[in-house]
mmCIF file with all atom_site columns, C-alpha atoms in Angstrom:
data_model
loop_
_atom_site.group_PDB
_atom_site.id
_atom_site.type_symbol
_atom_site.label_atom_id
_atom_site.label_alt_id
_atom_site.label_comp_id
_atom_site.label_asym_id
_atom_site.label_entity_id
_atom_site.label_seq_id
_atom_site.pdbx_PDB_ins_code
_atom_site.Cartn_x
_atom_site.Cartn_y
_atom_site.Cartn_z
_atom_site.occupancy
_atom_site.B_iso_or_equiv
_atom_site.pdbx_formal_charge
_atom_site.auth_seq_id
_atom_site.auth_comp_id
_atom_site.auth_asym_id
_atom_site.auth_atom_id
_atom_site.pdbx_PDB_model_num
ATOM 1   C CA . UNK A 1 1   ? 32.792 -57.767 -8.956  1.00 49.00 ? 1   UNK A CA 1
ATOM 2   C CA . UNK A 1 2   ? 33.184 -60.303 -6.343  1.00 55.00 ? 2   UNK A CA 1
ATOM 3   C CA . UNK A 1 3   ? 33.025 -64.863 -6.948  1.00 66.00 ? 3   UNK A CA 1
ATOM 4   C CA . UNK A 1 4   ? 32.387 -64.819 -2.867  1.00 85.00 ? 4   UNK A CA 1
ATOM 5   C CA . UNK A 1 5   ? 28.476 -65.432 -2.708  1.00 92.00 ? 5   UNK A CA 1
ATOM 6   C CA . UNK A 1 6   ? 26.663 -65.171 1.034   1.00 95.00 ? 6   UNK A CA 1
ATOM 7   C CA . UNK A 1 7   ? 25.925 -67.516 3.273   1.00 95.00 ? 7   UNK A CA 1
ATOM 8   C CA . UNK A 1 8   ? 22.397 -68.454 4.413   1.00 96.00 ? 8   UNK A CA 1
ATOM 9   C CA . UNK A 1 9   ? 21.515 -70.278 8.416   1.00 94.00 ? 9   UNK A CA 1
ATOM 10  C CA . UNK A 1 10  ? 18.515 -72.683 8.775   1.00 92.00 ? 10  UNK A CA 1
ATOM 11  C CA . UNK A 1 11  ? 17.716 -76.207 6.314   1.00 93.00 ? 11  UNK A CA 1
ATOM 12  C CA . UNK A 1 12  ? 14.798 -76.276 4.221   1.00 96.00 ? 12  UNK A CA 1
ATOM 13  C CA . UNK A 1 13  ? 11.304 -74.519 5.751   1.00 95.00 ? 13  UNK A CA 1
ATOM 14  C CA . UNK A 1 14  ? 13.254 -72.581 8.334   1.00 96.00 ? 14  UNK A CA 1
ATOM 15  C CA . UNK A 1 15  ? 13.764 -68.655 7.505   1.00 97.00 ? 15  UNK A CA 1
ATOM 16  C CA . UNK A 1 16  ? 16.804 -67.967 6.508   1.00 98.00 ? 16  UNK A CA 1
ATOM 17  C CA . UNK A 1 17  ? 19.386 -65.097 7.416   1.00 97.00 ? 17  UNK A CA 1
ATOM 18  C CA . UNK A 1 18  ? 21.662 -64.426 4.635   1.00 97.00 ? 18  UNK A CA 1
ATOM 19  C CA . UNK A 1 19  ? 25.763 -62.495 5.568   1.00 95.00 ? 19  UNK A CA 1
ATOM 20  C CA . UNK A 1 20  ? 27.297 -61.200 2.899   1.00 95.00 ? 20  UNK A CA 1
ATOM 21  C CA . UNK A 1 21  ? 31.218 -62.018 2.824   1.00 89.00 ? 21  UNK A CA 1
ATOM 22  C CA . UNK A 1 22  ? 31.441 -58.683 0.270   1.00 83.00 ? 22  UNK A CA 1
ATOM 23  C CA . UNK A 1 23  ? 31.256 -55.811 -0.207  1.00 87.00 ? 23  UNK A CA 1
ATOM 24  C CA . UNK A 1 24  ? 29.921 -56.437 -4.109  1.00 89.00 ? 24  UNK A CA 1
ATOM 25  C CA . UNK A 1 25  ? 27.935 -58.926 -5.576  1.00 92.00 ? 25  UNK A CA 1
ATOM 26  C CA . UNK A 1 26  ? 29.496 -61.526 -8.117  1.00 91.00 ? 26  UNK A CA 1
ATOM 27  C CA . UNK A 1 27  ? 28.535 -60.442 -11.910 1.00 91.00 ? 27  UNK A CA 1
ATOM 28  C CA . UNK A 1 28  ? 26.160 -61.762 -13.621 1.00 95.00 ? 28  UNK A CA 1
ATOM 29  C CA . UNK A 1 29  ? 23.468 -64.720 -12.071 1.00 97.00 ? 29  UNK A CA 1
ATOM 30  C CA . UNK A 1 30  ? 25.294 -67.211 -9.714  1.00 96.00 ? 30  UNK A CA 1
ATOM 31  C CA . UNK A 1 31  ? 22.477 -70.404 -8.210  1.00 97.00 ? 31  UNK A CA 1
ATOM 32  C CA . UNK A 1 32  ? 24.262 -72.353 -5.838  1.00 96.00 ? 32  UNK A CA 1
ATOM 33  C CA . UNK A 1 33  ? 21.416 -75.232 -3.874  1.00 97.00 ? 33  UNK A CA 1
ATOM 34  C CA . UNK A 1 34  ? 22.680 -74.982 -0.245  1.00 97.00 ? 34  UNK A CA 1
ATOM 35  C CA . UNK A 1 35  ? 20.113 -78.353 -0.147  1.00 96.00 ? 35  UNK A CA 1
ATOM 36  C CA . UNK A 1 36  ? 18.534 -81.017 -2.949  1.00 97.00 ? 36  UNK A CA 1
ATOM 37  C CA . UNK A 1 37  ? 15.850 -82.090 -2.989  1.00 97.00 ? 37  UNK A CA 1
ATOM 38  C CA . UNK A 1 38  ? 14.648 -85.494 -4.045  1.00 97.00 ? 38  UNK A CA 1
ATOM 39  C CA . UNK A 1 39  ? 11.593 -84.326 -5.659  1.00 98.00 ? 39  UNK A CA 1
ATOM 40  C CA . UNK A 1 40  ? 10.526 -83.603 -9.677  1.00 98.00 ? 40  UNK A CA 1
ATOM 41  C CA . UNK A 1 41  ? 11.941 -81.636 -11.899 1.00 98.00 ? 41  UNK A CA 1
ATOM 42  C CA . UNK A 1 42  ? 10.887 -78.167 -11.790 1.00 98.00 ? 42  UNK A CA 1
ATOM 43  C CA . UNK A 1 43  ? 10.210 -76.948 -15.778 1.00 98.00 ? 43  UNK A CA 1
ATOM 44  C CA . UNK A 1 44  ? 9.051  -74.308 -17.840 1.00 98.00 ? 44  UNK A CA 1
ATOM 45  C CA . UNK A 1 45  ? 5.479  -73.416 -17.775 1.00 98.00 ? 45  UNK A CA 1
ATOM 46  C CA . UNK A 1 46  ? 5.412  -75.531 -14.090 1.00 98.00 ? 46  UNK A CA 1
ATOM 47  C CA . UNK A 1 47  ? 2.926  -73.446 -11.642 1.00 98.00 ? 47  UNK A CA 1
ATOM 48  C CA . UNK A 1 48  ? 5.466  -74.212 -8.761  1.00 98.00 ? 48  UNK A CA 1
ATOM 49  C CA . UNK A 1 49  ? 4.890  -73.675 -4.344  1.00 98.00 ? 49  UNK A CA 1
ATOM 50  C CA . UNK A 1 50  ? 7.744  -71.531 -2.715  1.00 98.00 ? 50  UNK A CA 1
ATOM 51  C CA . UNK A 1 51  ? 8.846  -70.571 0.609   1.00 98.00 ? 51  UNK A CA 1
ATOM 52  C CA . UNK A 1 52  ? 11.098 -67.335 -0.175  1.00 98.00 ? 52  UNK A CA 1
ATOM 53  C CA . UNK A 1 53  ? 12.860 -64.788 1.427   1.00 98.00 ? 53  UNK A CA 1
ATOM 54  C CA . UNK A 1 54  ? 14.406 -61.635 -0.208  1.00 98.00 ? 54  UNK A CA 1
ATOM 55  C CA . UNK A 1 55  ? 17.310 -59.269 0.647   1.00 97.00 ? 55  UNK A CA 1
ATOM 56  C CA . UNK A 1 56  ? 19.361 -56.550 -1.839  1.00 96.00 ? 56  UNK A CA 1
ATOM 57  C CA . UNK A 1 57  ? 22.003 -57.328 -1.415  1.00 95.00 ? 57  UNK A CA 1
ATOM 58  C CA . UNK A 1 58  ? 25.047 -56.345 2.091   1.00 90.00 ? 58  UNK A CA 1
ATOM 59  C CA . UNK A 1 59  ? 20.428 -54.916 2.672   1.00 92.00 ? 59  UNK A CA 1
ATOM 60  C CA . UNK A 1 60  ? 17.616 -55.778 4.823   1.00 92.00 ? 60  UNK A CA 1
ATOM 61  C CA . UNK A 1 61  ? 15.478 -57.784 3.864   1.00 96.00 ? 61  UNK A CA 1
ATOM 62  C CA . UNK A 1 62  ? 12.234 -56.787 1.855   1.00 96.00 ? 62  UNK A CA 1
ATOM 63  C CA . UNK A 1 63  ? 10.281 -59.663 1.503   1.00 96.00 ? 63  UNK A CA 1
ATOM 64  C CA . UNK A 1 64  ? 10.336 -63.179 3.067   1.00 96.00 ? 64  UNK A CA 1
ATOM 65  C CA . UNK A 1 65  ? 6.597  -65.479 2.767   1.00 98.00 ? 65  UNK A CA 1
ATOM 66  C CA . UNK A 1 66  ? 7.685  -67.445 6.419   1.00 97.00 ? 66  UNK A CA 1
ATOM 67  C CA . UNK A 1 67  ? 7.326  -64.706 8.299   1.00 96.00 ? 67  UNK A CA 1
ATOM 68  C CA . UNK A 1 68  ? 3.298  -64.723 6.505   1.00 95.00 ? 68  UNK A CA 1
ATOM 69  C CA . UNK A 1 69  ? 3.263  -68.618 7.405   1.00 95.00 ? 69  UNK A CA 1
ATOM 70  C CA . UNK A 1 70  ? 2.543  -69.215 3.932   1.00 96.00 ? 70  UNK A CA 1
ATOM 71  C CA . UNK A 1 71  ? 3.972  -69.922 0.763   1.00 97.00 ? 71  UNK A CA 1
ATOM 72  C CA . UNK A 1 72  ? 2.873  -68.826 -2.517  1.00 97.00 ? 72  UNK A CA 1
ATOM 73  C CA . UNK A 1 73  ? 2.839  -70.043 -6.060  1.00 97.00 ? 73  UNK A CA 1
ATOM 74  C CA . UNK A 1 74  ? 3.605  -68.607 -9.267  1.00 98.00 ? 74  UNK A CA 1
ATOM 75  C CA . UNK A 1 75  ? 4.173  -69.673 -13.329 1.00 98.00 ? 75  UNK A CA 1
ATOM 76  C CA . UNK A 1 76  ? 7.781  -70.721 -13.698 1.00 98.00 ? 76  UNK A CA 1
ATOM 77  C CA . UNK A 1 77  ? 9.937  -70.328 -16.797 1.00 97.00 ? 77  UNK A CA 1
ATOM 78  C CA . UNK A 1 78  ? 7.017  -67.848 -18.853 1.00 97.00 ? 78  UNK A CA 1
ATOM 79  C CA . UNK A 1 79  ? 8.370  -64.612 -17.592 1.00 97.00 ? 79  UNK A CA 1
ATOM 80  C CA . UNK A 1 80  ? 5.802  -64.025 -15.099 1.00 97.00 ? 80  UNK A CA 1
ATOM 81  C CA . UNK A 1 81  ? 8.126  -62.908 -12.218 1.00 97.00 ? 81  UNK A CA 1
ATOM 82  C CA . UNK A 1 82  ? 12.012 -61.272 -12.759 1.00 97.00 ? 82  UNK A CA 1
ATOM 83  C CA . UNK A 1 83  ? 14.162 -63.439 -14.575 1.00 98.00 ? 83  UNK A CA 1
ATOM 84  C CA . UNK A 1 84  ? 17.063 -64.261 -12.418 1.00 98.00 ? 84  UNK A CA 1
ATOM 85  C CA . UNK A 1 85  ? 13.932 -66.818 -10.834 1.00 98.00 ? 85  UNK A CA 1
ATOM 86  C CA . UNK A 1 86  ? 12.668 -67.879 -14.693 1.00 98.00 ? 86  UNK A CA 1
ATOM 87  C CA . UNK A 1 87  ? 16.664 -68.730 -15.261 1.00 98.00 ? 87  UNK A CA 1
ATOM 88  C CA . UNK A 1 88  ? 17.928 -70.175 -11.912 1.00 98.00 ? 88  UNK A CA 1
ATOM 89  C CA . UNK A 1 89  ? 14.510 -72.550 -10.922 1.00 98.00 ? 89  UNK A CA 1
ATOM 90  C CA . UNK A 1 90  ? 14.306 -73.924 -14.232 1.00 98.00 ? 90  UNK A CA 1
ATOM 91  C CA . UNK A 1 91  ? 15.979 -77.551 -13.592 1.00 98.00 ? 91  UNK A CA 1
ATOM 92  C CA . UNK A 1 92  ? 15.908 -78.005 -9.775  1.00 98.00 ? 92  UNK A CA 1
ATOM 93  C CA . UNK A 1 93  ? 14.976 -80.499 -7.029  1.00 98.00 ? 93  UNK A CA 1
ATOM 94  C CA . UNK A 1 94  ? 11.638 -79.786 -5.459  1.00 98.00 ? 94  UNK A CA 1
ATOM 95  C CA . UNK A 1 95  ? 12.628 -80.219 -2.014  1.00 98.00 ? 95  UNK A CA 1
ATOM 96  C CA . UNK A 1 96  ? 15.521 -77.925 -3.122  1.00 98.00 ? 96  UNK A CA 1
ATOM 97  C CA . UNK A 1 97  ? 16.902 -75.089 -1.144  1.00 98.00 ? 97  UNK A CA 1
ATOM 98  C CA . UNK A 1 98  ? 18.652 -72.754 -3.850  1.00 98.00 ? 98  UNK A CA 1
ATOM 99  C CA . UNK A 1 99  ? 20.625 -69.567 -3.285  1.00 98.00 ? 99  UNK A CA 1
ATOM 100 C CA . UNK A 1 100 ? 20.701 -66.521 -5.590  1.00 98.00 ? 100 UNK A CA 1
ATOM 101 C CA . UNK A 1 101 ? 22.332 -63.604 -6.380  1.00 97.00 ? 101 UNK A CA 1
ATOM 102 C CA . UNK A 1 102 ? 20.382 -61.457 -9.172  1.00 98.00 ? 102 UNK A CA 1
ATOM 103 C CA . UNK A 1 103 ? 21.940 -58.723 -11.460 1.00 98.00 ? 103 UNK A CA 1
ATOM 104 C CA . UNK A 1 104 ? 19.885 -55.805 -11.813 1.00 97.00 ? 104 UNK A CA 1
ATOM 105 C CA . UNK A 1 105 ? 18.657 -56.786 -15.268 1.00 98.00 ? 105 UNK A CA 1
ATOM 106 C CA . UNK A 1 106 ? 17.043 -59.586 -15.114 1.00 98.00 ? 106 UNK A CA 1
ATOM 107 C CA . UNK A 1 107 ? 15.350 -58.376 -11.066 1.00 97.00 ? 107 UNK A CA 1
ATOM 108 C CA . UNK A 1 108 ? 13.727 -55.879 -11.796 1.00 97.00 ? 108 UNK A CA 1
ATOM 109 C CA . UNK A 1 109 ? 16.898 -53.285 -13.214 1.00 97.00 ? 109 UNK A CA 1
ATOM 110 C CA . UNK A 1 110 ? 17.500 -49.739 -13.078 1.00 96.00 ? 110 UNK A CA 1
ATOM 111 C CA . UNK A 1 111 ? 14.308 -48.072 -11.964 1.00 95.00 ? 111 UNK A CA 1
ATOM 112 C CA . UNK A 1 112 ? 13.881 -51.058 -9.179  1.00 95.00 ? 112 UNK A CA 1
ATOM 113 C CA . UNK A 1 113 ? 10.669 -50.771 -6.469  1.00 95.00 ? 113 UNK A CA 1
ATOM 114 C CA . UNK A 1 114 ? 10.870 -47.769 -3.578  1.00 94.00 ? 114 UNK A CA 1
ATOM 115 C CA . UNK A 1 115 ? 8.333  -48.847 -2.604  1.00 93.00 ? 115 UNK A CA 1
ATOM 116 C CA . UNK A 1 116 ? 9.318  -52.147 -1.501  1.00 92.00 ? 116 UNK A CA 1
ATOM 117 C CA . UNK A 1 117 ? 12.852 -50.783 -0.561  1.00 92.00 ? 117 UNK A CA 1
ATOM 118 C CA . UNK A 1 118 ? 14.338 -52.514 -4.028  1.00 95.00 ? 118 UNK A CA 1
ATOM 119 C CA . UNK A 1 119 ? 16.688 -49.400 -4.628  1.00 95.00 ? 119 UNK A CA 1
ATOM 120 C CA . UNK A 1 120 ? 17.984 -49.136 -8.228  1.00 96.00 ? 120 UNK A CA 1
ATOM 121 C CA . UNK A 1 121 ? 20.990 -51.358 -9.927  1.00 96.00 ? 121 UNK A CA 1
ATOM 122 C CA . UNK A 1 122 ? 19.955 -53.564 -6.623  1.00 96.00 ? 122 UNK A CA 1
ATOM 123 C CA . UNK A 1 123 ? 21.594 -57.271 -6.959  1.00 97.00 ? 123 UNK A CA 1
ATOM 124 C CA . UNK A 1 124 ? 18.836 -59.194 -5.335  1.00 98.00 ? 124 UNK A CA 1
ATOM 125 C CA . UNK A 1 125 ? 19.826 -62.175 -3.115  1.00 98.00 ? 125 UNK A CA 1
ATOM 126 C CA . UNK A 1 126 ? 16.384 -64.623 -1.765  1.00 98.00 ? 126 UNK A CA 1
ATOM 127 C CA . UNK A 1 127 ? 16.169 -67.771 -0.716  1.00 98.00 ? 127 UNK A CA 1
ATOM 128 C CA . UNK A 1 128 ? 13.573 -70.170 -1.731  1.00 98.00 ? 128 UNK A CA 1
ATOM 129 C CA . UNK A 1 129 ? 12.680 -73.519 -0.912  1.00 98.00 ? 129 UNK A CA 1
ATOM 130 C CA . UNK A 1 130 ? 10.911 -75.733 -3.382  1.00 98.00 ? 130 UNK A CA 1
ATOM 131 C CA . UNK A 1 131 ? 7.379  -76.627 -1.379  1.00 98.00 ? 131 UNK A CA 1
ATOM 132 C CA . UNK A 1 132 ? 5.557  -77.997 -4.818  1.00 98.00 ? 132 UNK A CA 1
ATOM 133 C CA . UNK A 1 133 ? 4.779  -78.734 -8.158  1.00 97.00 ? 133 UNK A CA 1
ATOM 134 C CA . UNK A 1 134 ? 0.576  -77.953 -8.056  1.00 94.00 ? 134 UNK A CA 1
#
């Protein structure tokens, strides 16, 4: 396994492009703050509003909110989303852009989500812009 995280283009609110520097993902959940926001700190149980782009490690983009032109909102830190989001986004500040490398056990596991283009055992990479708390 590598310790190298991918890079992401663009600033907060811009659709990113992810570049993978190594064929293998880092071990475990890896969180890198690309843009440090100065808003409120996200707490477990908050309903957060985000823009995001998700891509399998070294693979294709499987989903993003930028192309739809609309954010999404959901409760964080309470099991409503994949574990990598719950663990990686709680404690971040609004206005931040966060890069997450999420191992299968904190993503969609060995089953994946084939209909969404996520293979079983895939490491997921997300760029998440923390827009607001509802």
